[in-house]
Amino acid sequence: MKLAENLTRLGTESAFEVLARAAALEAQGKPIINLGIGQPDFKTPDHIVEAAIKALHDGHHGYTPANGILPLREAVAADFHRRHGAEVNPECVVVQPGGKPTMFFCILMFGEPGAEILYPDPGFPIYRSVIEYSGARPIPIVLREENEFAFSAEEVLGQINNKTRLIILNSPANPCGGAVPKQEFEKLIDGLANWPNVAILSDEIYSQMLYEGREHVTLLNYPEIRDRLIVLDGWSKTYAMTGWRLGCAVWPKELAPLATRLAINCHSCVNAPTQFAGIAALQGPQDAVIDMVTAFDERRKVIVKELNQIEGFRCVDPGGAFYTFPNIEGTGLNAQALQNKLLEEASVATVAGTAFGDNGEGYIRFSYANSKEKIVEAMSRIRDCITTI
Ligand code: PLP
């Protein structure tokens, strides 16, 4: 067999590998505490599940339009307006099976040999993987601990040149939990006026998970970039629906048909009952979202305090999402070695910072999508484990 050369450049998401290893250890009877995988430990709220069941009973078993059923796209547009006052045309909304397909399609639209794409590092690993796969050159936007893992607009602007096609931004962020301040976004948007051909993919999938009074900055509210802006959002995190596979994006009017064409070539459409569940999520009570974010905030405070008490660890306060990204240089181990040690010896699953890019060395990611009790127990095991280094 002779496989396509670009496959050699395709990366992966190590969190799934850690999940598999943790499951294997658990099957051997190890008392694993999983702080590795990035998914809420809550169940999808009942009224959302019921809406999907009803859709099945009502006979919604067939294909739907590739960009999503109109009532769902209208509900998405109304939701952006409710949450952010942003005007969104349902024709610009393309529903996808999760947040990832938007990322994949968007990067494939702009990436090719000779092109450059900027992406956050440490950042969600799929950005770099797909940029490389497309043949474009990945240019890291370095996120620094001393900057609370927010990008520097000045630095980003300094990295743009005539080859730059796309800039990927993610706030609140995976894996660092950084939330970029509004003034930094505005500095970047001002500077982008000099680069009218550069598109922006703003991954806002954690937009509802912000702490200590921070407010989400959606780039949809900047009309000067709307004709080259793609905003990725979805249900996976906000409504604890990771396994349903439902996401969406707002595209510029000329790109929405292309995103839809890619969907037709790839998966045809999202399964019908899930789309009805998506409508129920957006139009129904939001209490479950508020309760979940309140729980995450409590756990966030606990884990940050505990991590800062572990020898060799130093942890900044994450402003959003459900991750912390402590500096672990003081342990004397590199990120991968510490990830392995914690899993094998303390039965605590985490993900090495290097899974999120070269600039993740010296850090490991904890997802605090687990109960307070489990988090405290994990921290106590890590303290004991670290003293044996
Ligand atoms: N964007 C970011 C920053 C993420 O962390 C994730 C999932 O972890 C996604 C997108 C993808 O979400 P989905 O599971 O809906 O594909």
CSV table of C-alpha atoms in Angstrom, one decimal, residues 120-328:
chain,number,residue,atom,x,y,z
A,120,PRO,CA,-2.2,29.0,20.1
A,121,ASP,CA,0.6,27.0,21.8
A,122,PRO,CA,-0.1,25.6,24.3
A,123,GLY,CA,-3.4,25.0,22.6
A,124,PHE,CA,-5.9,22.4,21.5
A,125,PRO,CA,-3.7,19.9,19.7
A,126,ILE,CA,-6.0,19.5,16.7
A,127,TYR,CA,-5.3,23.0,15.4
A,128,ARG,CA,-1.6,22.2,14.7
A,129,SER,CA,-2.3,18.7,13.6
A,130,VAL,CA,-4.8,19.8,10.9
A,131,ILE,CA,-2.6,22.8,9.8
A,132,GLU,CA,0.3,20.4,9.2
A,133,TYR,CA,-2.0,18.0,7.4
A,134,SER,CA,-3.2,20.8,5.1
A,135,GLY,CA,0.4,21.5,4.1
A,136,ALA,CA,0.4,25.0,5.6
A,137,ARG,CA,3.1,26.1,8.0
A,138,PRO,CA,2.0,26.3,11.6
A,139,ILE,CA,3.1,29.4,13.4
A,140,PRO,CA,2.7,29.2,17.2
A,141,ILE,CA,1.2,32.1,19.2
A,142,VAL,CA,3.0,31.5,22.5
A,143,LEU,CA,0.8,31.7,25.5
A,144,ARG,CA,2.8,32.5,28.7
A,145,GLU,CA,2.2,31.8,32.3
A,146,GLU,CA,3.3,35.3,33.3
A,147,ASN,CA,0.5,36.7,31.0
A,148,GLU,CA,-2.0,34.3,32.6
A,149,PHE,CA,-1.9,32.4,29.3
A,150,ALA,CA,-3.5,35.2,27.3
A,151,PHE,CA,-2.0,36.1,23.9
A,152,SER,CA,-0.1,39.3,23.4
A,153,ALA,CA,-1.8,41.3,20.5
A,154,GLU,CA,1.5,43.0,19.7
A,155,GLU,CA,3.3,39.6,19.3
A,156,VAL,CA,0.5,38.2,17.2
A,157,LEU,CA,0.5,41.2,14.9
A,158,GLY,CA,4.3,40.9,14.6
A,159,GLN,CA,3.9,37.3,13.3
A,160,ILE,CA,1.6,38.2,10.4
A,161,ASN,CA,3.0,38.5,6.9
A,162,ASN,CA,1.8,38.1,3.3
A,163,LYS,CA,1.6,34.3,3.6
A,164,THR,CA,-0.7,34.4,6.7
A,165,ARG,CA,-4.2,33.1,5.8
A,166,LEU,CA,-5.8,32.4,9.1
A,167,ILE,CA,-5.3,33.2,12.8
A,168,ILE,CA,-6.8,30.7,15.3
A,169,LEU,CA,-7.8,32.2,18.7
A,170,ASN,CA,-9.4,30.4,21.7
A,171,SER,CA,-10.7,32.1,24.8
A,172,PRO,CA,-11.6,30.8,27.3
A,173,ALA,CA,-8.9,28.3,26.5
A,174,ASN,CA,-8.0,24.6,26.6
A,175,PRO,CA,-5.5,23.6,28.1
A,176,CYS,CA,-4.5,26.7,30.1
A,177,GLY,CA,-7.8,28.0,31.2
A,178,GLY,CA,-6.7,31.5,30.1
A,179,ALA,CA,-9.3,34.2,29.3
A,180,VAL,CA,-8.1,36.9,27.1
A,181,PRO,CA,-8.9,40.4,28.3
A,182,LYS,CA,-11.1,42.6,26.1
A,183,GLN,CA,-8.5,45.2,25.5
A,184,GLU,CA,-6.1,42.6,24.1
A,185,PHE,CA,-8.7,41.4,21.6
A,186,GLU,CA,-9.4,45.0,20.6
A,187,LYS,CA,-5.7,45.8,20.1
A,188,LEU,CA,-5.5,42.8,17.8
A,189,ILE,CA,-8.6,43.7,15.9
A,190,ASP,CA,-7.3,47.3,15.4
A,191,GLY,CA,-4.1,45.9,14.0
A,192,LEU,CA,-5.9,43.5,11.7
A,193,ALA,CA,-7.2,46.4,9.8
A,194,ASN,CA,-3.8,46.4,8.1
A,195,TRP,CA,-4.3,42.8,7.0
A,196,PRO,CA,-7.7,42.6,5.4
A,197,ASN,CA,-7.0,39.2,3.8
A,198,VAL,CA,-6.3,37.4,7.0
A,199,ALA,CA,-9.2,35.3,8.3
A,200,ILE,CA,-9.9,34.6,12.0
A,201,LEU,CA,-11.2,31.4,13.6
A,202,SER,CA,-12.4,32.2,17.1
A,203,ASP,CA,-13.0,29.0,19.1
A,204,GLU,CA,-15.5,30.1,21.7
A,205,ILE,CA,-16.7,26.7,22.8
A,206,TYR,CA,-16.0,27.5,26.5
A,207,SER,CA,-17.8,30.9,26.3
A,208,GLN,CA,-20.1,30.2,29.2
A,209,MET,CA,-17.4,29.0,31.6
A,210,LEU,CA,-15.9,32.1,33.1
A,211,TYR,CA,-15.1,33.0,36.7
A,212,GLU,CA,-14.7,35.9,39.1
A,213,GLY,CA,-17.0,38.2,37.2
A,214,ARG,CA,-15.2,37.8,33.8
A,215,GLU,CA,-17.4,38.3,30.8
A,216,HIS,CA,-17.1,36.6,27.5
A,217,VAL,CA,-15.7,38.6,24.6
A,218,THR,CA,-17.3,37.2,21.4
A,219,LEU,CA,-15.6,38.4,18.2
A,220,LEU,CA,-19.1,38.5,16.6
A,221,ASN,CA,-19.5,41.9,18.2
A,222,TYR,CA,-16.8,43.5,16.0
A,223,PRO,CA,-18.4,44.4,12.7
A,224,GLU,CA,-15.1,45.4,11.1
A,225,ILE,CA,-14.0,41.7,11.0
A,226,ARG,CA,-17.3,39.9,10.5
A,227,ASP,CA,-16.7,39.3,6.8
A,228,ARG,CA,-13.6,37.2,7.6
A,229,LEU,CA,-14.6,35.7,11.0
A,230,ILE,CA,-15.6,32.2,11.8
A,231,VAL,CA,-16.9,31.7,15.4
A,232,LEU,CA,-16.9,28.1,16.6
A,233,ASP,CA,-19.3,27.1,19.4
A,234,GLY,CA,-21.2,24.0,20.5
A,235,TRP,CA,-23.2,22.0,23.0
A,236,SER,CA,-20.5,19.6,24.1
A,237,LYS,CA,-19.2,21.5,27.1
A,238,THR,CA,-22.0,23.9,27.9
A,239,TYR,CA,-24.8,21.3,28.1
A,240,ALA,CA,-22.6,18.3,28.9
A,241,MET,CA,-23.3,16.7,25.5
A,242,THR,CA,-19.8,15.6,24.4
A,243,GLY,CA,-21.0,12.2,23.2
A,244,TRP,CA,-24.0,13.5,21.2
A,245,ARG,CA,-21.7,15.2,18.7
A,246,LEU,CA,-23.3,18.6,18.1
A,247,GLY,CA,-21.5,21.8,17.3
A,248,CYS,CA,-21.9,24.8,15.1
A,249,ALA,CA,-20.2,27.9,13.7
A,250,VAL,CA,-21.1,31.3,12.4
A,251,TRP,CA,-19.4,31.8,9.0
A,252,PRO,CA,-19.1,34.8,6.7
A,253,LYS,CA,-22.0,34.7,4.2
A,254,GLU,CA,-19.7,33.6,1.3
A,255,LEU,CA,-18.1,30.8,3.3
A,256,ALA,CA,-21.2,29.2,4.8
A,257,PRO,CA,-22.0,27.4,1.5
A,258,LEU,CA,-18.5,26.0,1.3
A,259,ALA,CA,-18.6,24.7,4.9
A,260,THR,CA,-21.9,23.1,3.9
A,261,ARG,CA,-20.4,21.6,0.8
A,262,LEU,CA,-17.6,20.1,2.9
A,263,ALA,CA,-20.3,18.7,5.3
A,264,ILE,CA,-22.1,17.1,2.3
A,265,ASN,CA,-18.8,15.5,1.2
A,266,CYS,CA,-18.0,14.2,4.7
A,267,HIS,CA,-21.0,13.4,6.9
A,268,SER,CA,-24.2,14.6,5.1
A,269,CYS,CA,-25.7,16.0,8.3
A,270,VAL,CA,-25.9,15.7,12.1
A,271,ASN,CA,-28.4,13.0,13.1
A,272,ALA,CA,-31.9,14.5,13.4
A,273,PRO,CA,-32.8,13.7,17.0
A,274,THR,CA,-29.7,15.4,18.2
A,275,GLN,CA,-30.6,18.5,16.4
A,276,PHE,CA,-33.9,18.6,18.2
A,277,ALA,CA,-32.1,18.1,21.5
A,278,GLY,CA,-29.9,21.1,20.5
A,279,ILE,CA,-33.0,23.3,20.1
A,280,ALA,CA,-34.3,22.2,23.6
A,281,ALA,CA,-30.9,23.0,25.1
A,282,LEU,CA,-30.9,26.6,23.8
A,283,GLN,CA,-34.6,27.3,24.3
A,284,GLY,CA,-35.1,25.5,27.6
A,285,PRO,CA,-34.2,26.4,31.2
A,286,GLN,CA,-30.5,27.3,31.7
A,287,ASP,CA,-30.4,26.4,35.4
A,288,ALA,CA,-28.3,23.3,34.7
A,289,VAL,CA,-25.7,25.3,33.0
A,290,ILE,CA,-25.5,27.8,35.8
A,291,ASP,CA,-25.3,25.0,38.4
A,292,MET,CA,-22.5,23.3,36.5
A,293,VAL,CA,-20.5,26.4,36.1
A,294,THR,CA,-21.0,27.2,39.9
A,295,ALA,CA,-19.7,23.7,40.7
A,296,PHE,CA,-16.7,24.1,38.4
A,297,ASP,CA,-15.9,27.4,40.1
A,298,GLU,CA,-15.9,25.8,43.5
A,299,ARG,CA,-13.7,22.9,42.3
A,300,ARG,CA,-11.4,25.4,40.5
A,301,LYS,CA,-10.7,27.2,43.8
A,302,VAL,CA,-10.1,23.9,45.6
A,303,ILE,CA,-7.7,22.5,42.9
A,304,VAL,CA,-5.7,25.7,42.5
A,305,LYS,CA,-5.2,26.0,46.3
A,306,GLU,CA,-4.2,22.3,46.6
A,307,LEU,CA,-1.9,22.4,43.6
A,308,ASN,CA,0.0,25.4,45.0
A,309,GLN,CA,0.7,23.4,48.1
A,310,ILE,CA,2.4,20.6,46.3
A,311,GLU,CA,6.1,20.8,46.3
A,312,GLY,CA,7.5,21.8,42.8
A,313,PHE,CA,4.1,22.9,41.5
A,314,ARG,CA,3.0,26.5,40.8
A,315,CYS,CA,-0.4,27.3,39.5
A,316,VAL,CA,-2.0,30.5,38.2
A,317,ASP,CA,-5.7,31.1,38.7
A,318,PRO,CA,-7.5,30.0,35.5
A,319,GLY,CA,-10.1,32.5,34.3
A,320,GLY,CA,-12.2,30.1,32.3
A,321,ALA,CA,-13.0,26.6,31.0
A,322,PHE,CA,-12.4,23.7,33.4
A,323,TYR,CA,-8.7,23.3,33.3
A,324,THR,CA,-5.7,24.3,35.3
A,325,PHE,CA,-2.2,24.2,33.8
A,326,PRO,CA,0.3,24.3,36.7
A,327,ASN,CA,4.0,24.8,36.2
A,328,ILE,CA,5.8,21.6,37.3
